Coordinates of C-alpha atoms in Angstrom, one line a residue:
X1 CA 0.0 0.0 0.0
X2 CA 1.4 3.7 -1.0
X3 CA 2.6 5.5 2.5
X4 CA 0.1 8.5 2.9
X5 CA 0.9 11.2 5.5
X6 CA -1.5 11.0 8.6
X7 CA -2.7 14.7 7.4
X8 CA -3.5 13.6 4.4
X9 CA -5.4 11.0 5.5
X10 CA -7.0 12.8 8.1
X11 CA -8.2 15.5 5.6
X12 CA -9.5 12.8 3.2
X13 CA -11.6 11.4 6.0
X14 CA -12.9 15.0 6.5
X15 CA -13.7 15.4 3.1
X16 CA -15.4 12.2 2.9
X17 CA -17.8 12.8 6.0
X18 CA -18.5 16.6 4.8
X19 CA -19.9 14.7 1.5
X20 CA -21.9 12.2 3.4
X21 CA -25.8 12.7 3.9
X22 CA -25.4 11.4 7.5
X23 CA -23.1 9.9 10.0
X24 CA -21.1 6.7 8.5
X25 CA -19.4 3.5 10.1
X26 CA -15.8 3.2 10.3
X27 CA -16.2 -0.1 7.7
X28 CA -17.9 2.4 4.9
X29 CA -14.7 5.2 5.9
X30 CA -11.9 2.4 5.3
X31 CA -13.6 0.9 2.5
X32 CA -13.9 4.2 0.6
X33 CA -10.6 5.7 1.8
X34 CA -8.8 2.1 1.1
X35 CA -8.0 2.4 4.7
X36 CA -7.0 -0.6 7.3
X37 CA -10.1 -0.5 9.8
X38 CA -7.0 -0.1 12.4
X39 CA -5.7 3.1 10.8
X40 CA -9.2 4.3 10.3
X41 CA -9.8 3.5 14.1
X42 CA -6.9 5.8 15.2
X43 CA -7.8 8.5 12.9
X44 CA -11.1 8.9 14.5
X45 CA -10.1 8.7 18.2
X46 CA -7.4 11.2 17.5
X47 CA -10.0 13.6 15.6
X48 CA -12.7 13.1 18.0
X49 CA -10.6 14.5 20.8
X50 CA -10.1 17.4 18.9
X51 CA -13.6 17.7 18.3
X52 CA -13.5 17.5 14.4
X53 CA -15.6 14.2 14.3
X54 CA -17.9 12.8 16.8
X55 CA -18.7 9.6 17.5
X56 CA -22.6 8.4 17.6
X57 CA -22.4 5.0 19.8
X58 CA -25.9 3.5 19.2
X59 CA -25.5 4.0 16.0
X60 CA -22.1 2.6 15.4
X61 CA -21.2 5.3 13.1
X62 CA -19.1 8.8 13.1
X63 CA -20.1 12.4 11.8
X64 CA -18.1 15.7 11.5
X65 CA -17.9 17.1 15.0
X66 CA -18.1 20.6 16.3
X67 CA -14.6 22.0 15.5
X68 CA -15.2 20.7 11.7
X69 CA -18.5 23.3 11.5
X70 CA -16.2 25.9 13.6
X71 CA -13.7 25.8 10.9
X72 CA -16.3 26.0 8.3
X73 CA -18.1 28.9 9.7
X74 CA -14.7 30.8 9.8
X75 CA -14.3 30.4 6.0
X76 CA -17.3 31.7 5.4
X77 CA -16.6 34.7 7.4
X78 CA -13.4 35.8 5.9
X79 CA -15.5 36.3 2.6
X80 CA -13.7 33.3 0.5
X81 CA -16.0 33.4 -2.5
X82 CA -16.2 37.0 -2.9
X83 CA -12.7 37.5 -2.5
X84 CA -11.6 34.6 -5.4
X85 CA -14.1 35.9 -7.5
X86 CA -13.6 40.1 -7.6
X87 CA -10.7 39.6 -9.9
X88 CA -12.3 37.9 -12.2
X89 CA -14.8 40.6 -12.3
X90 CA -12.6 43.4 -12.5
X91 CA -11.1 41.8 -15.1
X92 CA -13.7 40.9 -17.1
X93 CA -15.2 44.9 -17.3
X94 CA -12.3 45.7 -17.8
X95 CA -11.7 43.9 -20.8
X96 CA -15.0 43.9 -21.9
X97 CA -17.0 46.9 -20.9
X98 CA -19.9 45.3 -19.5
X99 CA -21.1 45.3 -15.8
X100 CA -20.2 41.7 -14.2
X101 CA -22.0 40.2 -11.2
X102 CA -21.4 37.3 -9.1
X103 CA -24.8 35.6 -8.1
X104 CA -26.0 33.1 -5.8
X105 CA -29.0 31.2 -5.6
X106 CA -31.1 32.4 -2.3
X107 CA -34.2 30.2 -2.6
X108 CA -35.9 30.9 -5.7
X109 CA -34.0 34.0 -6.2
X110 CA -30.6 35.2 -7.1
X111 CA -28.5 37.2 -4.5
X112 CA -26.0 39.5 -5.8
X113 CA -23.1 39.3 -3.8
X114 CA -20.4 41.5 -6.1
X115 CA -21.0 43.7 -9.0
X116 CA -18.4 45.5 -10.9
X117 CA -19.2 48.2 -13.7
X118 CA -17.3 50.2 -16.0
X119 CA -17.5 54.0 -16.4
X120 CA -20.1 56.2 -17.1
X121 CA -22.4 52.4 -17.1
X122 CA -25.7 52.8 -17.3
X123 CA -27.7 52.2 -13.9
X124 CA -28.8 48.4 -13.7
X125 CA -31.6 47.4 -10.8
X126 CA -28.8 44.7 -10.0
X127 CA -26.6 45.8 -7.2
X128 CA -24.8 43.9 -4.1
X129 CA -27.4 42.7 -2.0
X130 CA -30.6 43.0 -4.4
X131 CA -32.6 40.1 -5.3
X132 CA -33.9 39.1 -8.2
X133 CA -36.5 35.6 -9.2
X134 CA -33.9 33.3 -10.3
X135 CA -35.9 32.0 -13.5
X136 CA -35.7 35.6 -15.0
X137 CA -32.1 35.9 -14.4
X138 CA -29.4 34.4 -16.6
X139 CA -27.4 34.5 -13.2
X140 CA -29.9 32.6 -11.5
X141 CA -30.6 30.3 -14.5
X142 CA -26.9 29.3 -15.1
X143 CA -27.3 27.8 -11.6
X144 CA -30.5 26.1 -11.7
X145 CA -29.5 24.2 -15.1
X146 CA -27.1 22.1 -12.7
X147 CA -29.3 21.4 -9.8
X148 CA -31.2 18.0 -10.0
X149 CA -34.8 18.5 -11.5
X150 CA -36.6 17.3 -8.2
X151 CA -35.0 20.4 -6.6
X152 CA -35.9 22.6 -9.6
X153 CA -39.3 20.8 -9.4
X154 CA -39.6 21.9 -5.4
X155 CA -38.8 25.7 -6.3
X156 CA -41.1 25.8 -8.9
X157 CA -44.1 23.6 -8.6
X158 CA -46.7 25.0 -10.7
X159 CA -47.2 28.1 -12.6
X160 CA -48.5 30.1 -10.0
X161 CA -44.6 30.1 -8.9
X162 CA -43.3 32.0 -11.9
X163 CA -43.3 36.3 -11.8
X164 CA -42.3 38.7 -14.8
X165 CA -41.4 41.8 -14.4
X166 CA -41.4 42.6 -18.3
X167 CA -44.1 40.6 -19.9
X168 CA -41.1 38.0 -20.8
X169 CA -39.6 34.7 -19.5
X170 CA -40.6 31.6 -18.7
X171 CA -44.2 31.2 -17.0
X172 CA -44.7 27.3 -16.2
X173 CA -42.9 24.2 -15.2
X174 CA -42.6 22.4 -18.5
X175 CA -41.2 26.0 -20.1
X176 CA -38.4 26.1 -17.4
X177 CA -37.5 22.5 -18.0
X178 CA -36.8 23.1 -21.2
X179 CA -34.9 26.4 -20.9
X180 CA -32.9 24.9 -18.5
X181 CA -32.2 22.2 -20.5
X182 CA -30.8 24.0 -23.6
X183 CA -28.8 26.4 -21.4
X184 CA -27.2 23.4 -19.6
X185 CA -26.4 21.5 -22.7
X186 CA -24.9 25.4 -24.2
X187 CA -22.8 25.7 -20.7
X188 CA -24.3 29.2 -20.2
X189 CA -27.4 31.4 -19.6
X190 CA -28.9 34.3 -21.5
X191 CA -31.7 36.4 -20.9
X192 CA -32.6 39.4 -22.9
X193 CA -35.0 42.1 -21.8
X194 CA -36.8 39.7 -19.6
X195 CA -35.0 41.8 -15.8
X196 CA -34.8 44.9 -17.5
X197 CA -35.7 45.9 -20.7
X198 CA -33.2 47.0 -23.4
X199 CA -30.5 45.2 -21.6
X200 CA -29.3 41.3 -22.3
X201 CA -27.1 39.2 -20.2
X202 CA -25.0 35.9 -20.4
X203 CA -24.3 33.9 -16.9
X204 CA -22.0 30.8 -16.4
X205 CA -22.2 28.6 -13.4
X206 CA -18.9 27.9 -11.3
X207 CA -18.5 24.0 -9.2
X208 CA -17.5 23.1 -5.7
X209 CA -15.8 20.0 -6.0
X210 CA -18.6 17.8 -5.8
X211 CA -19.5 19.4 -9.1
X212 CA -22.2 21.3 -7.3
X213 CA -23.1 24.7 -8.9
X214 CA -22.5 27.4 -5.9
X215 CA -22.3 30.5 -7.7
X216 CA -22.1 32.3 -11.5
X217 CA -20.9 34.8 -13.0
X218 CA -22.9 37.1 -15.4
X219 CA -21.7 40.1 -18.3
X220 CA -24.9 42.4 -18.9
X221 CA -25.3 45.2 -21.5
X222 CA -27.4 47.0 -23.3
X223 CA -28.8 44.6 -25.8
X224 CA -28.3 47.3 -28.7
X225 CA -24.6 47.0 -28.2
X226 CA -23.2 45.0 -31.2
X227 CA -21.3 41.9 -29.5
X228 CA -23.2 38.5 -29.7
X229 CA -24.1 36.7 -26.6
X230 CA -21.8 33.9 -27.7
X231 CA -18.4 35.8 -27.9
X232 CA -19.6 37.2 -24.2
X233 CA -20.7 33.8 -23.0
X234 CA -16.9 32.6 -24.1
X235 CA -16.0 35.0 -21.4
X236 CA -18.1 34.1 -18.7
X237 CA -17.7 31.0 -18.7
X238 CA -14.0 31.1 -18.9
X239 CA -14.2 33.5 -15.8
X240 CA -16.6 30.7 -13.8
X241 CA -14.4 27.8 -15.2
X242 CA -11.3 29.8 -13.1
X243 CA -13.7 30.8 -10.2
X244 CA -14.2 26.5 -10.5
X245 CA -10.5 26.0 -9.9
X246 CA -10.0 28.6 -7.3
X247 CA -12.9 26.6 -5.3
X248 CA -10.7 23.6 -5.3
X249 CA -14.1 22.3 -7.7
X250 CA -14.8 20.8 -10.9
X251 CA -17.0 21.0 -13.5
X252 CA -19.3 18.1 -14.5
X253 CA -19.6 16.3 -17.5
X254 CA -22.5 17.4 -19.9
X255 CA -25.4 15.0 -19.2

Protein backbone atom coordinates (compact mmCIF):
# COMPACT_ATOMS: atom_id res chain seq x y z
CA UNK A 1 0.00 0.00 0.00
CA UNK A 2 1.38 3.75 -0.96
CA UNK A 3 2.61 5.46 2.47
CA UNK A 4 0.07 8.48 2.90
CA UNK A 5 0.94 11.17 5.47
CA UNK A 6 -1.52 11.00 8.55
CA UNK A 7 -2.74 14.74 7.43
CA UNK A 8 -3.46 13.63 4.37
CA UNK A 9 -5.39 11.05 5.53
CA UNK A 10 -7.01 12.81 8.14
CA UNK A 11 -8.20 15.55 5.63
CA UNK A 12 -9.52 12.76 3.22
CA UNK A 13 -11.57 11.45 6.01
CA UNK A 14 -12.88 15.03 6.52
CA UNK A 15 -13.74 15.36 3.09
CA UNK A 16 -15.43 12.15 2.95
CA UNK A 17 -17.80 12.77 5.97
CA UNK A 18 -18.46 16.59 4.76
CA UNK A 19 -19.88 14.71 1.49
CA UNK A 20 -21.85 12.19 3.40
CA UNK A 21 -25.79 12.67 3.90
CA UNK A 22 -25.35 11.44 7.49
CA UNK A 23 -23.06 9.93 10.01
CA UNK A 24 -21.10 6.70 8.52
CA UNK A 25 -19.39 3.49 10.05
CA UNK A 26 -15.78 3.17 10.28
CA UNK A 27 -16.19 -0.06 7.71
CA UNK A 28 -17.92 2.42 4.92
CA UNK A 29 -14.75 5.19 5.89
CA UNK A 30 -11.91 2.36 5.34
CA UNK A 31 -13.56 0.93 2.46
CA UNK A 32 -13.89 4.23 0.62
CA UNK A 33 -10.64 5.75 1.83
CA UNK A 34 -8.84 2.12 1.05
CA UNK A 35 -7.99 2.39 4.73
CA UNK A 36 -6.99 -0.64 7.32
CA UNK A 37 -10.13 -0.48 9.85
CA UNK A 38 -7.02 -0.14 12.44
CA UNK A 39 -5.68 3.08 10.82
CA UNK A 40 -9.22 4.34 10.34
CA UNK A 41 -9.84 3.54 14.12
CA UNK A 42 -6.87 5.83 15.17
CA UNK A 43 -7.77 8.49 12.91
CA UNK A 44 -11.09 8.92 14.48
CA UNK A 45 -10.06 8.71 18.16
CA UNK A 46 -7.45 11.24 17.51
CA UNK A 47 -10.05 13.61 15.62
CA UNK A 48 -12.67 13.06 18.01
CA UNK A 49 -10.65 14.46 20.84
CA UNK A 50 -10.09 17.44 18.89
CA UNK A 51 -13.63 17.71 18.28
CA UNK A 52 -13.53 17.45 14.42
CA UNK A 53 -15.63 14.16 14.27
CA UNK A 54 -17.87 12.77 16.76
CA UNK A 55 -18.73 9.62 17.49
CA UNK A 56 -22.63 8.38 17.61
CA UNK A 57 -22.37 5.01 19.80
CA UNK A 58 -25.92 3.48 19.22
CA UNK A 59 -25.52 3.99 16.01
CA UNK A 60 -22.06 2.56 15.40
CA UNK A 61 -21.16 5.33 13.14
CA UNK A 62 -19.13 8.81 13.07
CA UNK A 63 -20.13 12.41 11.80
CA UNK A 64 -18.13 15.67 11.49
CA UNK A 65 -17.94 17.10 15.00
CA UNK A 66 -18.09 20.56 16.32
CA UNK A 67 -14.62 21.98 15.49
CA UNK A 68 -15.22 20.73 11.74
CA UNK A 69 -18.48 23.30 11.49
CA UNK A 70 -16.17 25.94 13.58
CA UNK A 71 -13.65 25.81 10.92
CA UNK A 72 -16.32 25.95 8.26
CA UNK A 73 -18.09 28.93 9.73
CA UNK A 74 -14.72 30.81 9.82
CA UNK A 75 -14.33 30.36 5.97
CA UNK A 76 -17.32 31.75 5.44
CA UNK A 77 -16.64 34.66 7.43
CA UNK A 78 -13.42 35.80 5.88
CA UNK A 79 -15.54 36.30 2.56
CA UNK A 80 -13.73 33.34 0.50
CA UNK A 81 -15.97 33.42 -2.54
CA UNK A 82 -16.24 37.01 -2.86
CA UNK A 83 -12.68 37.45 -2.54
CA UNK A 84 -11.61 34.65 -5.35
CA UNK A 85 -14.06 35.87 -7.45
CA UNK A 86 -13.60 40.11 -7.58
CA UNK A 87 -10.72 39.59 -9.90
CA UNK A 88 -12.27 37.90 -12.18
CA UNK A 89 -14.81 40.56 -12.29
CA UNK A 90 -12.57 43.42 -12.50
CA UNK A 91 -11.08 41.80 -15.13
CA UNK A 92 -13.68 40.88 -17.12
CA UNK A 93 -15.18 44.94 -17.27
CA UNK A 94 -12.26 45.75 -17.77
CA UNK A 95 -11.72 43.89 -20.78
CA UNK A 96 -14.99 43.86 -21.93
CA UNK A 97 -16.96 46.88 -20.91
CA UNK A 98 -19.94 45.35 -19.53
CA UNK A 99 -21.10 45.29 -15.80
CA UNK A 100 -20.23 41.65 -14.17
CA UNK A 101 -21.98 40.24 -11.25
CA UNK A 102 -21.44 37.29 -9.07
CA UNK A 103 -24.77 35.56 -8.10
CA UNK A 104 -25.96 33.11 -5.79
CA UNK A 105 -29.02 31.16 -5.64
CA UNK A 106 -31.07 32.38 -2.30
CA UNK A 107 -34.19 30.15 -2.62
CA UNK A 108 -35.90 30.86 -5.66
CA UNK A 109 -34.02 33.99 -6.23
CA UNK A 110 -30.59 35.19 -7.10
CA UNK A 111 -28.48 37.23 -4.54
CA UNK A 112 -25.97 39.50 -5.75
CA UNK A 113 -23.09 39.30 -3.80
CA UNK A 114 -20.41 41.51 -6.10
CA UNK A 115 -21.05 43.75 -9.01
CA UNK A 116 -18.43 45.48 -10.91
CA UNK A 117 -19.20 48.18 -13.70
CA UNK A 118 -17.30 50.22 -16.02
CA UNK A 119 -17.49 54.04 -16.36
CA UNK A 120 -20.10 56.19 -17.09
CA UNK A 121 -22.37 52.40 -17.11
CA UNK A 122 -25.72 52.80 -17.30
CA UNK A 123 -27.71 52.25 -13.93
CA UNK A 124 -28.82 48.42 -13.66
CA UNK A 125 -31.63 47.41 -10.78
CA UNK A 126 -28.84 44.68 -9.98
CA UNK A 127 -26.58 45.81 -7.15
CA UNK A 128 -24.78 43.91 -4.07
CA UNK A 129 -27.44 42.73 -1.95
CA UNK A 130 -30.64 42.98 -4.45
CA UNK A 131 -32.63 40.05 -5.26
CA UNK A 132 -33.94 39.05 -8.22
CA UNK A 133 -36.52 35.56 -9.17
CA UNK A 134 -33.86 33.33 -10.32
CA UNK A 135 -35.86 31.96 -13.50
CA UNK A 136 -35.66 35.65 -14.95
CA UNK A 137 -32.12 35.89 -14.43
CA UNK A 138 -29.43 34.41 -16.56
CA UNK A 139 -27.43 34.53 -13.20
CA UNK A 140 -29.86 32.59 -11.51
CA UNK A 141 -30.56 30.26 -14.46
CA UNK A 142 -26.88 29.29 -15.09
CA UNK A 143 -27.30 27.76 -11.57
CA UNK A 144 -30.51 26.13 -11.67
CA UNK A 145 -29.52 24.17 -15.13
CA UNK A 146 -27.15 22.14 -12.73
CA UNK A 147 -29.28 21.42 -9.78
CA UNK A 148 -31.19 17.96 -9.99
CA UNK A 149 -34.83 18.48 -11.49
CA UNK A 150 -36.58 17.34 -8.22
CA UNK A 151 -35.00 20.42 -6.59
CA UNK A 152 -35.94 22.56 -9.61
CA UNK A 153 -39.32 20.84 -9.41
CA UNK A 154 -39.62 21.93 -5.41
CA UNK A 155 -38.78 25.73 -6.26
CA UNK A 156 -41.13 25.83 -8.86
CA UNK A 157 -44.09 23.57 -8.64
CA UNK A 158 -46.68 25.05 -10.65
CA UNK A 159 -47.18 28.09 -12.65
CA UNK A 160 -48.47 30.06 -9.97
CA UNK A 161 -44.63 30.14 -8.93
CA UNK A 162 -43.28 31.96 -11.90
CA UNK A 163 -43.26 36.31 -11.84
CA UNK A 164 -42.33 38.69 -14.79
CA UNK A 165 -41.37 41.82 -14.43
CA UNK A 166 -41.37 42.64 -18.34
CA UNK A 167 -44.12 40.57 -19.85
CA UNK A 168 -41.09 38.02 -20.79
CA UNK A 169 -39.56 34.72 -19.48
CA UNK A 170 -40.56 31.59 -18.67
CA UNK A 171 -44.23 31.17 -17.03
CA UNK A 172 -44.66 27.28 -16.22
CA UNK A 173 -42.87 24.21 -15.24
CA UNK A 174 -42.58 22.36 -18.47
CA UNK A 175 -41.17 26.01 -20.12
CA UNK A 176 -38.43 26.14 -17.42
CA UNK A 177 -37.51 22.51 -18.00
CA UNK A 178 -36.85 23.14 -21.24
CA UNK A 179 -34.85 26.41 -20.90
CA UNK A 180 -32.86 24.89 -18.49
CA UNK A 181 -32.20 22.18 -20.54
CA UNK A 182 -30.76 24.03 -23.65
CA UNK A 183 -28.83 26.36 -21.43
CA UNK A 184 -27.17 23.40 -19.56
CA UNK A 185 -26.41 21.52 -22.71
CA UNK A 186 -24.92 25.42 -24.24
CA UNK A 187 -22.76 25.70 -20.75
CA UNK A 188 -24.32 29.23 -20.23
CA UNK A 189 -27.44 31.43 -19.57
CA UNK A 190 -28.88 34.30 -21.47
CA UNK A 191 -31.68 36.40 -20.90
CA UNK A 192 -32.61 39.43 -22.86
CA UNK A 193 -34.97 42.09 -21.80
CA UNK A 194 -36.77 39.73 -19.57
CA UNK A 195 -34.97 41.82 -15.84
CA UNK A 196 -34.79 44.88 -17.49
CA UNK A 197 -35.71 45.94 -20.69
CA UNK A 198 -33.17 46.98 -23.43
CA UNK A 199 -30.49 45.17 -21.58
CA UNK A 200 -29.27 41.32 -22.31
CA UNK A 201 -27.14 39.19 -20.25
CA UNK A 202 -24.97 35.94 -20.45
CA UNK A 203 -24.29 33.86 -16.91
CA UNK A 204 -21.95 30.82 -16.38
CA UNK A 205 -22.17 28.63 -13.44
CA UNK A 206 -18.92 27.88 -11.33
CA UNK A 207 -18.47 24.03 -9.24
CA UNK A 208 -17.46 23.06 -5.67
CA UNK A 209 -15.78 19.96 -6.04
CA UNK A 210 -18.62 17.83 -5.76
CA UNK A 211 -19.48 19.37 -9.07
CA UNK A 212 -22.18 21.30 -7.33
CA UNK A 213 -23.12 24.72 -8.88
CA UNK A 214 -22.48 27.37 -5.94
CA UNK A 215 -22.32 30.49 -7.69
CA UNK A 216 -22.13 32.30 -11.50
CA UNK A 217 -20.89 34.82 -13.03
CA UNK A 218 -22.93 37.07 -15.40
CA UNK A 219 -21.74 40.11 -18.25
CA UNK A 220 -24.93 42.40 -18.90
CA UNK A 221 -25.34 45.22 -21.49
CA UNK A 222 -27.38 47.03 -23.34
CA UNK A 223 -28.84 44.61 -25.83
CA UNK A 224 -28.30 47.34 -28.69
CA UNK A 225 -24.57 47.03 -28.18
CA UNK A 226 -23.17 44.99 -31.21
CA UNK A 227 -21.29 41.86 -29.52
CA UNK A 228 -23.23 38.50 -29.74
CA UNK A 229 -24.13 36.67 -26.65
CA UNK A 230 -21.80 33.95 -27.66
CA UNK A 231 -18.38 35.81 -27.92
CA UNK A 232 -19.60 37.17 -24.25
CA UNK A 233 -20.71 33.79 -23.04
CA UNK A 234 -16.89 32.59 -24.08
CA UNK A 235 -15.98 35.05 -21.43
CA UNK A 236 -18.06 34.12 -18.74
CA UNK A 237 -17.72 30.99 -18.69
CA UNK A 238 -13.99 31.08 -18.91
CA UNK A 239 -14.16 33.51 -15.84
CA UNK A 240 -16.57 30.70 -13.79
CA UNK A 241 -14.45 27.77 -15.23
CA UNK A 242 -11.26 29.82 -13.14
CA UNK A 243 -13.70 30.76 -10.16
CA UNK A 244 -14.19 26.46 -10.53
CA UNK A 245 -10.48 25.96 -9.87
CA UNK A 246 -9.99 28.61 -7.32
CA UNK A 247 -12.85 26.60 -5.31
CA UNK A 248 -10.65 23.64 -5.34
CA UNK A 249 -14.08 22.26 -7.71
CA UNK A 250 -14.77 20.76 -10.93
CA UNK A 251 -17.05 21.04 -13.51
CA UNK A 252 -19.26 18.10 -14.54
CA UNK A 253 -19.59 16.28 -17.48
CA UNK A 254 -22.54 17.38 -19.92
CA UNK A 255 -25.39 14.98 -19.16
Amino acid sequence: MTHVPAATRALRLLRFLATRSGPVSATAIAAELGLPRSSVYQLLEAMAEEGFVTHLPEEHRWGLGLAAFEIGSAYLRHDPLERLARPLLERLTEETGATAHLGVLHGADTLYLLKEQPPHAPTLITGVGVRLPAHLTASGRALLAHLPRAQVRALYPTSDSFVTRTGLGPASPSELRELLGRERRQGYAIEEGQVTEGFSSVAAAAFDHNGTPVASISLTIPSARPVTPAALAARARDAAAELTRRLGGRIPQPS
